[in-house]
Coordinates of C-alpha atoms and ligand atoms in Angstrom, one line a residue:
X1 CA 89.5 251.2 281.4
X2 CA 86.4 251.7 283.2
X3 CA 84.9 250.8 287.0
X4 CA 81.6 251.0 287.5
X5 CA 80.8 254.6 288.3
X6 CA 82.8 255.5 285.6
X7 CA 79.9 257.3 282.7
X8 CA 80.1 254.5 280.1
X9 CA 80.8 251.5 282.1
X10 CA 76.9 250.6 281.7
X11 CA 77.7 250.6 277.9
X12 CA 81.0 248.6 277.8
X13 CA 79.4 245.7 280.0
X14 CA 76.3 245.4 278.7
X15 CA 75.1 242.1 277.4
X16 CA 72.6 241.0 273.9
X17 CA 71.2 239.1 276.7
X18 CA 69.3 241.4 278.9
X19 CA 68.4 239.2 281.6
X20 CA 72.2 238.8 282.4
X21 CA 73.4 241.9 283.9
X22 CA 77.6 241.5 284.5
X23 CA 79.2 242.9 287.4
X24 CA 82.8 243.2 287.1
X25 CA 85.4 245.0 289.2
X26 CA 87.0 246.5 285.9
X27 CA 86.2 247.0 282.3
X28 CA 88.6 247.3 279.1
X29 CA 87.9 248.0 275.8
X30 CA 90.8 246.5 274.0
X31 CA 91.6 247.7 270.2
X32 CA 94.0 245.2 269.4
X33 CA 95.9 242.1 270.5
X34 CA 98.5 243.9 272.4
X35 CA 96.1 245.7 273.9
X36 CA 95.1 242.5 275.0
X37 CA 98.0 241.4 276.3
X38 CA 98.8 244.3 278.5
X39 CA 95.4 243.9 279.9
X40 CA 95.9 240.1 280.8
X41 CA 99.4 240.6 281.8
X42 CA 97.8 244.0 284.3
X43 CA 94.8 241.4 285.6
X44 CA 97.5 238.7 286.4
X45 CA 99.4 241.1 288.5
X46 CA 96.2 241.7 290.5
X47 CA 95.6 238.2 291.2
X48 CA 91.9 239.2 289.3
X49 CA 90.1 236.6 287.0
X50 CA 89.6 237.8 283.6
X51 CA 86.7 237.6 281.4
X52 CA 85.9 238.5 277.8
X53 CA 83.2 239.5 275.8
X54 CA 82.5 240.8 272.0
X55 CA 78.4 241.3 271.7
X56 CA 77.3 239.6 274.9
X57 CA 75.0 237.0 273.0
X58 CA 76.3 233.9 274.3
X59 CA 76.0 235.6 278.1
X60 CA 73.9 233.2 279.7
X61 CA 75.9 233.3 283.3
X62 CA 76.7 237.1 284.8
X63 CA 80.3 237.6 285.5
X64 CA 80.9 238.8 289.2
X65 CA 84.3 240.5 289.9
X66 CA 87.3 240.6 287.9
X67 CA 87.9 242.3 284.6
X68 CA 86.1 242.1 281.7
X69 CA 87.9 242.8 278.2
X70 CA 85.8 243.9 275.5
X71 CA 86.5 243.2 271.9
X72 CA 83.9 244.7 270.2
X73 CA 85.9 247.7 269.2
X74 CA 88.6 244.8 267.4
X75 CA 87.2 245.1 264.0
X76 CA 90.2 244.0 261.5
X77 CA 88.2 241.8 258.5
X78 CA 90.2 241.0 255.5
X79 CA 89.3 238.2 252.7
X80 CA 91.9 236.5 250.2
X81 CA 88.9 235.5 247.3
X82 CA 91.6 233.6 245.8
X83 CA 92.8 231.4 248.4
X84 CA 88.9 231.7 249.3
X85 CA 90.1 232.8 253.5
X86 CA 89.1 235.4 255.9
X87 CA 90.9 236.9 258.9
X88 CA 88.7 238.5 261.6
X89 CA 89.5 240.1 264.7
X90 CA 88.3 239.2 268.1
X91 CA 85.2 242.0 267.8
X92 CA 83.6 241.0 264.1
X93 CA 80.5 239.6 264.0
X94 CA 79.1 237.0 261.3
X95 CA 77.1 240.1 259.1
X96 CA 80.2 242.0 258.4
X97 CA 82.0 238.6 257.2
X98 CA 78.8 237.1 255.3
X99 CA 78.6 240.6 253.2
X100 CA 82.1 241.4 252.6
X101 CA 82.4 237.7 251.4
X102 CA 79.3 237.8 248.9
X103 CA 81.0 240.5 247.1
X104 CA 83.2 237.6 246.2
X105 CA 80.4 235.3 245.7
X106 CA 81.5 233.7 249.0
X107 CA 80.2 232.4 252.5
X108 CA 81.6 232.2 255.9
X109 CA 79.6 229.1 258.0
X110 CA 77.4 231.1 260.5
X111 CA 74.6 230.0 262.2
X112 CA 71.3 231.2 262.5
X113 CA 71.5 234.7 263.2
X114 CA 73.9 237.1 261.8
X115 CA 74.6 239.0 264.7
X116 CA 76.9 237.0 266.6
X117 CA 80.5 237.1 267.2
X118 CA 83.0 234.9 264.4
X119 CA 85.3 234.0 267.6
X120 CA 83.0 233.3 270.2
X121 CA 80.6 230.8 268.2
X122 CA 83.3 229.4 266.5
X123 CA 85.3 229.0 269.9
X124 CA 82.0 227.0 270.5
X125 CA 82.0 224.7 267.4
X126 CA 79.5 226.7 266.0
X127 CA 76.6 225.1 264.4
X128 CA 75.8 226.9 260.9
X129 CA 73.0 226.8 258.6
X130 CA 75.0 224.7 256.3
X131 CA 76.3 222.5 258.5
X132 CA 75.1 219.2 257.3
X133 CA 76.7 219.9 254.5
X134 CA 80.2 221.3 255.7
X135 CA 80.6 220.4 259.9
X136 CA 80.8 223.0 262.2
X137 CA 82.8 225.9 261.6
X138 CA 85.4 225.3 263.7
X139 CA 85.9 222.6 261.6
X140 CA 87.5 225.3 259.0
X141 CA 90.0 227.0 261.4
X142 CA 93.4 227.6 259.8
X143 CA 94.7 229.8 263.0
X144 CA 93.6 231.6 266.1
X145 CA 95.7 233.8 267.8
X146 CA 95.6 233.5 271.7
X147 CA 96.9 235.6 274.8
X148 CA 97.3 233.3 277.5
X149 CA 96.9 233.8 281.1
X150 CA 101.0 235.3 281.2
X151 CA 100.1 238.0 279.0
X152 CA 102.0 235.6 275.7
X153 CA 100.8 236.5 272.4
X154 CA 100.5 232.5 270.2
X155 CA 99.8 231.7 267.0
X156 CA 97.8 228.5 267.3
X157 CA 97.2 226.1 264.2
X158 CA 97.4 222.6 263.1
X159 CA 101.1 222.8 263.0
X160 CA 101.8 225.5 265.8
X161 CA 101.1 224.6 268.9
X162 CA 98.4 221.7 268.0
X163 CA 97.0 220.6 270.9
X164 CA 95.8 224.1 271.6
X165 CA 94.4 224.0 268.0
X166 CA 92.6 220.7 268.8
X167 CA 91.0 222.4 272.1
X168 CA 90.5 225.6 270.9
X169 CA 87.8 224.5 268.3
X170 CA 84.8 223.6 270.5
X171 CA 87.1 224.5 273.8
X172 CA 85.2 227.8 273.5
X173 CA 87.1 230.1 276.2
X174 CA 88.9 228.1 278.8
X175 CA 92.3 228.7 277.2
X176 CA 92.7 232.2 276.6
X177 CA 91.6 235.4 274.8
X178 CA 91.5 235.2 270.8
X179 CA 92.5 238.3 269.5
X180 CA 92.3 237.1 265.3
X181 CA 91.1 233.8 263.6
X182 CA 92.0 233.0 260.3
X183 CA 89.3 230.2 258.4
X184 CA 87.9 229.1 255.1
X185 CA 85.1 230.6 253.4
X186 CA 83.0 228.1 250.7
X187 CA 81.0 229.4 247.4
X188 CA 77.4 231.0 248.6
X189 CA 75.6 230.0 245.0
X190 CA 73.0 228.0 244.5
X191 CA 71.2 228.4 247.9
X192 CA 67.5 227.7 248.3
X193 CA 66.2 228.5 251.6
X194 CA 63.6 229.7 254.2
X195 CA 60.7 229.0 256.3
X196 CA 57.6 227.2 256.1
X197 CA 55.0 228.4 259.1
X198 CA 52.3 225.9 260.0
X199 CA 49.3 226.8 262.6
X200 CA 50.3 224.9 266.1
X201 CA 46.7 223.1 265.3
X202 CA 48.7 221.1 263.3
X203 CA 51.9 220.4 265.0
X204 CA 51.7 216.3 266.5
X205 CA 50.8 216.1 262.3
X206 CA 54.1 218.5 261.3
X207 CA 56.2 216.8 264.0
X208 CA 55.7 213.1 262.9
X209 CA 56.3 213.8 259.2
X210 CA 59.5 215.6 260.1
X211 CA 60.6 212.6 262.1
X212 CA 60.4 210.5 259.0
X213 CA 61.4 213.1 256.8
X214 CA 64.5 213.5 257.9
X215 CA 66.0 210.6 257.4
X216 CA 65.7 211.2 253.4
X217 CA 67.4 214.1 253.3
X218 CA 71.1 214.1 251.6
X219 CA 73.5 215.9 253.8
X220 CA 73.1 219.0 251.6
X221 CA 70.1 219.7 253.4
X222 CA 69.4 221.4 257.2
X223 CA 66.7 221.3 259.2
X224 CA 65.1 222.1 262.0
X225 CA 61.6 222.5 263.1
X226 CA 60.5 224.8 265.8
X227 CA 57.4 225.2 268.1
X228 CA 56.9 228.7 268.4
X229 CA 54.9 231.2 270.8
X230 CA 54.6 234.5 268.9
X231 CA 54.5 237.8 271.0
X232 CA 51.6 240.1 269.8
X233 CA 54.2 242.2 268.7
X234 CA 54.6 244.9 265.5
X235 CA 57.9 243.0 264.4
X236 CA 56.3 239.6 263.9
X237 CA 54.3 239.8 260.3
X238 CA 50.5 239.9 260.7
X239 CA 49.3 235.7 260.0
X240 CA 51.7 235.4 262.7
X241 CA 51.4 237.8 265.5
X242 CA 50.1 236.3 268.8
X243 CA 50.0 232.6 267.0
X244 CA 50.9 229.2 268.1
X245 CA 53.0 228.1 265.2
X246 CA 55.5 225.4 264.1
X247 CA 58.1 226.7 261.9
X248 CA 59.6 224.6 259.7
X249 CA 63.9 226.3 258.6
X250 CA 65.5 224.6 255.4
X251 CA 68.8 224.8 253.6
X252 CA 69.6 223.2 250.7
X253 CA 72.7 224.2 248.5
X254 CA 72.8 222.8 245.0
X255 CA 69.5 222.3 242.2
X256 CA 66.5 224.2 243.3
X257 CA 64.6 221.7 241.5
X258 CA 66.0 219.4 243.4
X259 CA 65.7 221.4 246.2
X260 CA 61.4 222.0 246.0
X261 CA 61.2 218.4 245.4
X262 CA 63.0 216.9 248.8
X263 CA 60.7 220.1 250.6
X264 CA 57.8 218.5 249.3
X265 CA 56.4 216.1 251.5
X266 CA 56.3 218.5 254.7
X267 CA 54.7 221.6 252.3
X268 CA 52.0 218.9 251.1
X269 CA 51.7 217.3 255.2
X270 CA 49.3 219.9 256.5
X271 CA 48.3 223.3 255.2
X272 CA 50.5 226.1 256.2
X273 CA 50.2 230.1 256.8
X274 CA 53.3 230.8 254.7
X275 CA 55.8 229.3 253.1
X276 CA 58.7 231.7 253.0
X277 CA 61.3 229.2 251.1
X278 CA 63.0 230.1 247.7
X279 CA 66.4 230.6 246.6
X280 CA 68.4 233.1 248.9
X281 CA 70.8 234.7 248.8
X282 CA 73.7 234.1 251.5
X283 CA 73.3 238.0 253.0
X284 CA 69.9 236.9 253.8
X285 CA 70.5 234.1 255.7
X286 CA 68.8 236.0 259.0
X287 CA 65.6 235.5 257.2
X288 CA 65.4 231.3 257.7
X289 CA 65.4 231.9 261.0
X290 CA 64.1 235.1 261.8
X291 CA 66.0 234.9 265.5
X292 CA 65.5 238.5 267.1
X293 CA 67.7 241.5 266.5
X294 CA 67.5 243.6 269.4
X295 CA 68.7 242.7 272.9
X296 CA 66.3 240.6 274.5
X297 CA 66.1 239.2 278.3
X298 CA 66.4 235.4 277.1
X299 CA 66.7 232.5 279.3
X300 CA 67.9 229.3 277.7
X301 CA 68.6 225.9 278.0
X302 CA 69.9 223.2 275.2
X303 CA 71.4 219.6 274.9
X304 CA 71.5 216.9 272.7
X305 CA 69.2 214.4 271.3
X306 CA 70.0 210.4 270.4
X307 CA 66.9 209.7 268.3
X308 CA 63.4 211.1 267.8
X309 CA 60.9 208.2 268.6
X310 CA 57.2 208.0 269.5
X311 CA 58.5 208.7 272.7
X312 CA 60.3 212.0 272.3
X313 CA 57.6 213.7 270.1
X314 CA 55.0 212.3 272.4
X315 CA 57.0 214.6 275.2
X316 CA 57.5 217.7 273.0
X317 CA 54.1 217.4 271.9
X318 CA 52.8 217.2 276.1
X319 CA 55.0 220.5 276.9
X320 CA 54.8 222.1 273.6
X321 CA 51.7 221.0 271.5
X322 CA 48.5 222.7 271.1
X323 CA 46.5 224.0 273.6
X324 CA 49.0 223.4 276.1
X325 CA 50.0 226.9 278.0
X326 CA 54.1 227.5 278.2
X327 CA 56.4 230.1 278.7
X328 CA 58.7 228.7 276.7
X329 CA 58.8 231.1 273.5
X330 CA 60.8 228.8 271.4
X331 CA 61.9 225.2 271.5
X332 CA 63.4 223.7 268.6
X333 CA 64.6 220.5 267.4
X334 CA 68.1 221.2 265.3
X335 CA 69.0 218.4 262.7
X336 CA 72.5 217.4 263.1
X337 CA 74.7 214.5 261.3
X338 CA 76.0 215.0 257.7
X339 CA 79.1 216.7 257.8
X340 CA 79.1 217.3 261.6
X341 CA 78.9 213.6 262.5
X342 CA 82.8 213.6 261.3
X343 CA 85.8 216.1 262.2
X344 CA 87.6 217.7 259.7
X345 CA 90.9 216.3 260.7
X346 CA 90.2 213.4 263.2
X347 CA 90.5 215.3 266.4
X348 CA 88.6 218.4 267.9
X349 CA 86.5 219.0 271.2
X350 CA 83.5 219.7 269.8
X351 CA 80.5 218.0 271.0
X352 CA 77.4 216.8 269.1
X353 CA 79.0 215.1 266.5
X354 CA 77.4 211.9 267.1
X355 CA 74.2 213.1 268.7
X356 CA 70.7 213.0 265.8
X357 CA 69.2 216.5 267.1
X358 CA 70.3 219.6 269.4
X359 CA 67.3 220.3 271.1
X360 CA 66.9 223.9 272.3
X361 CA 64.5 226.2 274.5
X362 CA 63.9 229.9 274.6
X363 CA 61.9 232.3 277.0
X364 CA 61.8 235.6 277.9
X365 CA 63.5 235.9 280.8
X366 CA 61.0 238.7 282.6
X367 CA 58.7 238.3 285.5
X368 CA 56.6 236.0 285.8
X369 CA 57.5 233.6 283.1
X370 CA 61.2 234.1 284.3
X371 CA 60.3 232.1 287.2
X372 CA 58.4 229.5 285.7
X373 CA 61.5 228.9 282.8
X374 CA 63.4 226.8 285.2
X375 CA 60.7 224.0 286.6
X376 CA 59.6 223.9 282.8
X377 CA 62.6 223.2 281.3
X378 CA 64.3 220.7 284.2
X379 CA 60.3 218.9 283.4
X380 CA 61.0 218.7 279.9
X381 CA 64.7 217.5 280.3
X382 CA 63.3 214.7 282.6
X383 CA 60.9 213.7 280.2
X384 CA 63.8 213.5 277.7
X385 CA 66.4 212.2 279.7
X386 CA 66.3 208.8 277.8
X387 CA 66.9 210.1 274.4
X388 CA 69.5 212.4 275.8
X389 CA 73.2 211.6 275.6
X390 CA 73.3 213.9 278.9
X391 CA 75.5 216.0 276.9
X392 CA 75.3 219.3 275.0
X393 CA 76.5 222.1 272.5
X394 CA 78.4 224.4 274.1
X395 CA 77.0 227.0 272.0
X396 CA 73.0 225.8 272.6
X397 CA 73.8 224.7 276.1
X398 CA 72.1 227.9 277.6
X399 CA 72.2 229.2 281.3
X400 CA 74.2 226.6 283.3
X401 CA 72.9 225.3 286.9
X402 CA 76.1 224.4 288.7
X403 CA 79.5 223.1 287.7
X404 CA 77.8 219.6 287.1
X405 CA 75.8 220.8 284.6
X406 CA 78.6 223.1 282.9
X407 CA 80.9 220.2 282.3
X408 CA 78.1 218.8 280.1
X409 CA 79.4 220.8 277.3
X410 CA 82.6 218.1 277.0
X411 CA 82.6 214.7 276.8
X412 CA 84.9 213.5 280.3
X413 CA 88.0 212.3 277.8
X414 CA 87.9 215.8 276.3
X415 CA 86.9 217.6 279.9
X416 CA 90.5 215.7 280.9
X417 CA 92.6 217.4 277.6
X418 CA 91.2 220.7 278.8
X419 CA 91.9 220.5 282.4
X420 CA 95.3 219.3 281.5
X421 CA 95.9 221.7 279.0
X422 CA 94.1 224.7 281.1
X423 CA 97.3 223.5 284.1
X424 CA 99.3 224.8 281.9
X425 CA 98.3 228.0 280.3
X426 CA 96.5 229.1 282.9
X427 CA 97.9 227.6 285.6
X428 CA 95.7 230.3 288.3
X429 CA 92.4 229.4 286.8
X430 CA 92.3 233.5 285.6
X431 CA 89.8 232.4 283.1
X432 CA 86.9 231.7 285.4
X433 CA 83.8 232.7 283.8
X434 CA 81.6 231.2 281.7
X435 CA 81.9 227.4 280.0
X436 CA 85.3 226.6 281.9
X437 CA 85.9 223.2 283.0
X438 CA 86.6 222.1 286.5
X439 CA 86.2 225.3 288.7
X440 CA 83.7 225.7 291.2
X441 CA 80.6 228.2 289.5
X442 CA 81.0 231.8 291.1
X443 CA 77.0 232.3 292.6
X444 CA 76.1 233.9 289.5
X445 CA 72.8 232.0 289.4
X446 CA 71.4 234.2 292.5
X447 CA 72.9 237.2 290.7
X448 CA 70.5 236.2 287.5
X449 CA 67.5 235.5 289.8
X450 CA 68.4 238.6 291.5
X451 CA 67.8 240.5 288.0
X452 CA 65.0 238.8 286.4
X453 CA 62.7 238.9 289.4
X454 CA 63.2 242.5 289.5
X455 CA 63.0 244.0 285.8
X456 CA 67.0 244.2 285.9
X457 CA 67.5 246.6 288.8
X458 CA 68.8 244.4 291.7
X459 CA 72.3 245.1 292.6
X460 CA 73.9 241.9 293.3
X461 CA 74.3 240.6 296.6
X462 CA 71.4 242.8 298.2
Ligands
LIG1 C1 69.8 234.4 268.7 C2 71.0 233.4 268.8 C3 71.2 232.5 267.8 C4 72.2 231.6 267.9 N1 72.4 230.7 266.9 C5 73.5 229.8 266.9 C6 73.7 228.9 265.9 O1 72.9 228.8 264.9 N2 74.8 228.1 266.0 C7 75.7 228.2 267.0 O2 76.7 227.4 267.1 N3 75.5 229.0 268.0 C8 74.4 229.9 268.0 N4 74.2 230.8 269.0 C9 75.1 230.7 270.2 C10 76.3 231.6 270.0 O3 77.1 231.1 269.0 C11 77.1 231.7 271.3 O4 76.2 232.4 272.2 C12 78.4 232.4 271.1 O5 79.1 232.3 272.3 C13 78.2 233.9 270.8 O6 79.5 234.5 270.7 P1 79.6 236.0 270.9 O7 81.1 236.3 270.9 O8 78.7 236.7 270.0 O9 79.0 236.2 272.4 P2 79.7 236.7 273.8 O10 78.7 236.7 274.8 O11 80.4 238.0 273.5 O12 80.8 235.6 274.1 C14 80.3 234.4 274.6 C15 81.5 233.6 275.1 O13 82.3 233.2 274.0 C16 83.7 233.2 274.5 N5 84.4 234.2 273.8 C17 83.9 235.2 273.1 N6 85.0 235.9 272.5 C18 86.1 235.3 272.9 C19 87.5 235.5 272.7 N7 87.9 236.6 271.9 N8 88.4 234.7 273.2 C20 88.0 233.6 274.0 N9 86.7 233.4 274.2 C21 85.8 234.2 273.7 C22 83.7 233.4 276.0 O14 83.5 232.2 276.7 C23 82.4 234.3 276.1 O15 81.9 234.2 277.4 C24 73.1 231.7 269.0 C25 72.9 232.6 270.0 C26 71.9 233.5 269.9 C27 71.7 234.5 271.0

């Protein structure tokens, strides 16, 4: 248990997200569930809110107040290779699972970096690299297990206690704290992956092939194309540094012949710096993306995308395209459909699955561009408003405005289930942080200003 002059309270709160600095009253690094437990069951009898974090990368809002649990130190990972499972605990992230697993010639669904937490992006839906091909991951939940808001440790699945199990996958942390998960892992052979760059020059050319050339592709392939604005940095290769470029991620499980053959037409639709794209092995699956390793002060903002039309690349290409000056470092059209357009079992709360594209933006949350972020990327959601569903990911959905924009993440039926379902479990709204349906938004927005603006040293509320 730590406050915050306690010598290592820094550490145990700090977030992959620089730019959010969280405040709480109390931290707790839990070991276990029970720890868990006792924690929740301690916070209850405060009358304090409770948050939780495992590495901090989905920490787009700063918690203010309450207690934050930990989970990082909860590192249980076993696999069964012949029932082809894995059970992870509430602190594992995707790395550890996606090596242990190849040793079996096996792959859990992560997404585009390895670094995140199993339970927190699966909470979320999450989105993997393969999912066209297999859904979202939480599409391959067997069991969570949950503390809820009295301190009661549940075993949650499709038979035990299943509308918890429908709202948990996609529900991301309104519910409870996951101490464990329990999913299905899928064969990692045949994989033929990567990057192709292209110089931004290019990119209205890049961008209107990929628009048709999607619509080819068998749902063994995923896509996305990116606009990128490289730092002049050591860690970015040397064609690349300081470059404008569009970058082109592709997986493909099944015939690499068949696999060069469907990359074709965007290799042979403008010339390109590097083409990065072979067959890969799953414990390289960092490399299609190439997302950053180190903590980073990021400001984001995401949501979903009905179609991609004249009119939509016409509007990426006006606030992205050549020669036009943004702060925005990444922004990133993400294929959807395939496997994600369906749910596994009929019934979940993920969203996306009948949206065409998750469209996504990244900048370095620092001064000045931290200031510019915002007006940028309210201008470009304006300019897409008619392709948008007005929804998003939960996962993509970045740093939320208000509680308006927060409920975003779930369609209003499934907003309702949650609500409903939140009445019960945690009947004093104790989990009030982050993507939580219905409560008003703690000013945590100030407290991020607060930080950006000043290189991370405001104290909040001065
Ligand atoms: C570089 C980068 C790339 C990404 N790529 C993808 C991608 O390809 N696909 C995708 O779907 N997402 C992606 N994400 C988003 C990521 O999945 C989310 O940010 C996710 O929340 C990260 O989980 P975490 O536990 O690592 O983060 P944390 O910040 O520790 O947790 C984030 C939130 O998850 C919930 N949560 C975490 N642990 C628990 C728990 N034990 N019980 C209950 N709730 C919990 C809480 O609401 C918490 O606030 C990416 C994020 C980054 C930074």
């Amino acid at each position: 248990m730590f406050t915050p002059t306690d010598p290592g309270f820094a550490e145990e709160v700090a977030a992959f997200n620089l730019s959010t600095q969280h405040q709480p009253d109390v931290a707790f690094g839990a070991l276990d569930a029970e720890d868990v437990a006792t924690a929740v069951k301690w916070a209850a009898e405060q009358g304090m809110p409770v948050a939780v974090q495992s590495t901090g990368h989905g920490a787009s809002n700063a918690i203010q107040g309450g207690l934050l649990i930990s989970t990082r130190r909860m590192l249980e990972l076993s696999i069964d290779p012949v029932e082809r499972t894995a059970r992870v605990g509430a602190g594992v992230r995707w790395k550890a699972v996606v090596d242990h697993a190849a040793t079996f010639g096996l792959m859990g669904l992560c997404g585009s970096t390895t670094d995140v937490g199993v339970v927190g992006y699966t909470l979320g839906g999450g989105l993997p690299i393969m999912g066209r091909k297999y859904g979202f991951a939480s599409d391959h939940v067997i069991a969570f297990e949950l503390v809820t808001a009295d301190g009661t440790q549940r075993r949650v699945s499709k038979d035990e206690n299943p509308e918890l199990f429908f709202l948990l996958r996609g529900g991301k942390g309104n519910l409870g704290i996951v101490t464990a998960i329990e999913f299905h892992l899928f064969p990692s052979e045949d994989i033929f992956a990567g990057g192709v760059y292209f110089d931004g020059q290019h990119a209205a050319t890049v961008l209107d092939q990929f628009s048709r050339w999607v619509d080819t592709l068998p749902t063994e392939a995923s896509a996305s194309l990116a606009f990128l604005r490289l730092p002049d940095m050591d860690i970015i290769p040397e064609p690349l540094r300081g470059k404008f470029v569009v970058h082109l991620r592709y997986a493909y499980q099944g015939d690499a012949a068949v696999a060069t053959q469907l990359l074709e037409p965007m290799r042979q639709c403008a010339p390109f710096m590097m083409d990065a794209t072979g067959p890969l092995e799953s414990t390289q699956f960092d490399s299609i993306h190439q997302d950053p390793d180190q903590p980073v002060p990021a400001r984001e903002r995401g949501f979903l995308l009905d179609r991609l039309d004249h009119q939509v690349k016409e509007a990426i290409l006006r606030h992205f395209g050549p020669g036009v000056e943004s702060p925005v470092l990444m922004a990133e059209l993400r294929l959807l459909g395939g496997a994600l357009a369906v749910s596994a079992d009929g019934e979940d709360s993920v969203s996306g699955r009948d949206a065409a594209f998750s469209f996504f933006m990244a900048g370095m949350a620092v001064p000045p561009l931290a200031e510019l972020l915002p007006q940028v990327y309210d201008a470009v959601q304006e300019d897409l408003r008619e392709a948008s569903s007005g929804s998003t990911f939960v996962n993509l959905h970045g740093h939320f405005v208000d509680a308006e924009d927060r409920d975003r993440a779930w369609a209003p039926r499934i907003r309702e289930r949650l609500k409903r379902a939140k009445a019960e479990v945690d009947p004093n709204n104790m989990f009030s942080f982050g993507h939580v349906v219905g409560l008003p938004v703690i000013d945590q927005t100030v407290l991020l200003e607060d930080v950006v603006t000043t290189g991370g040293d405001a104290v909040p509320g001065n």
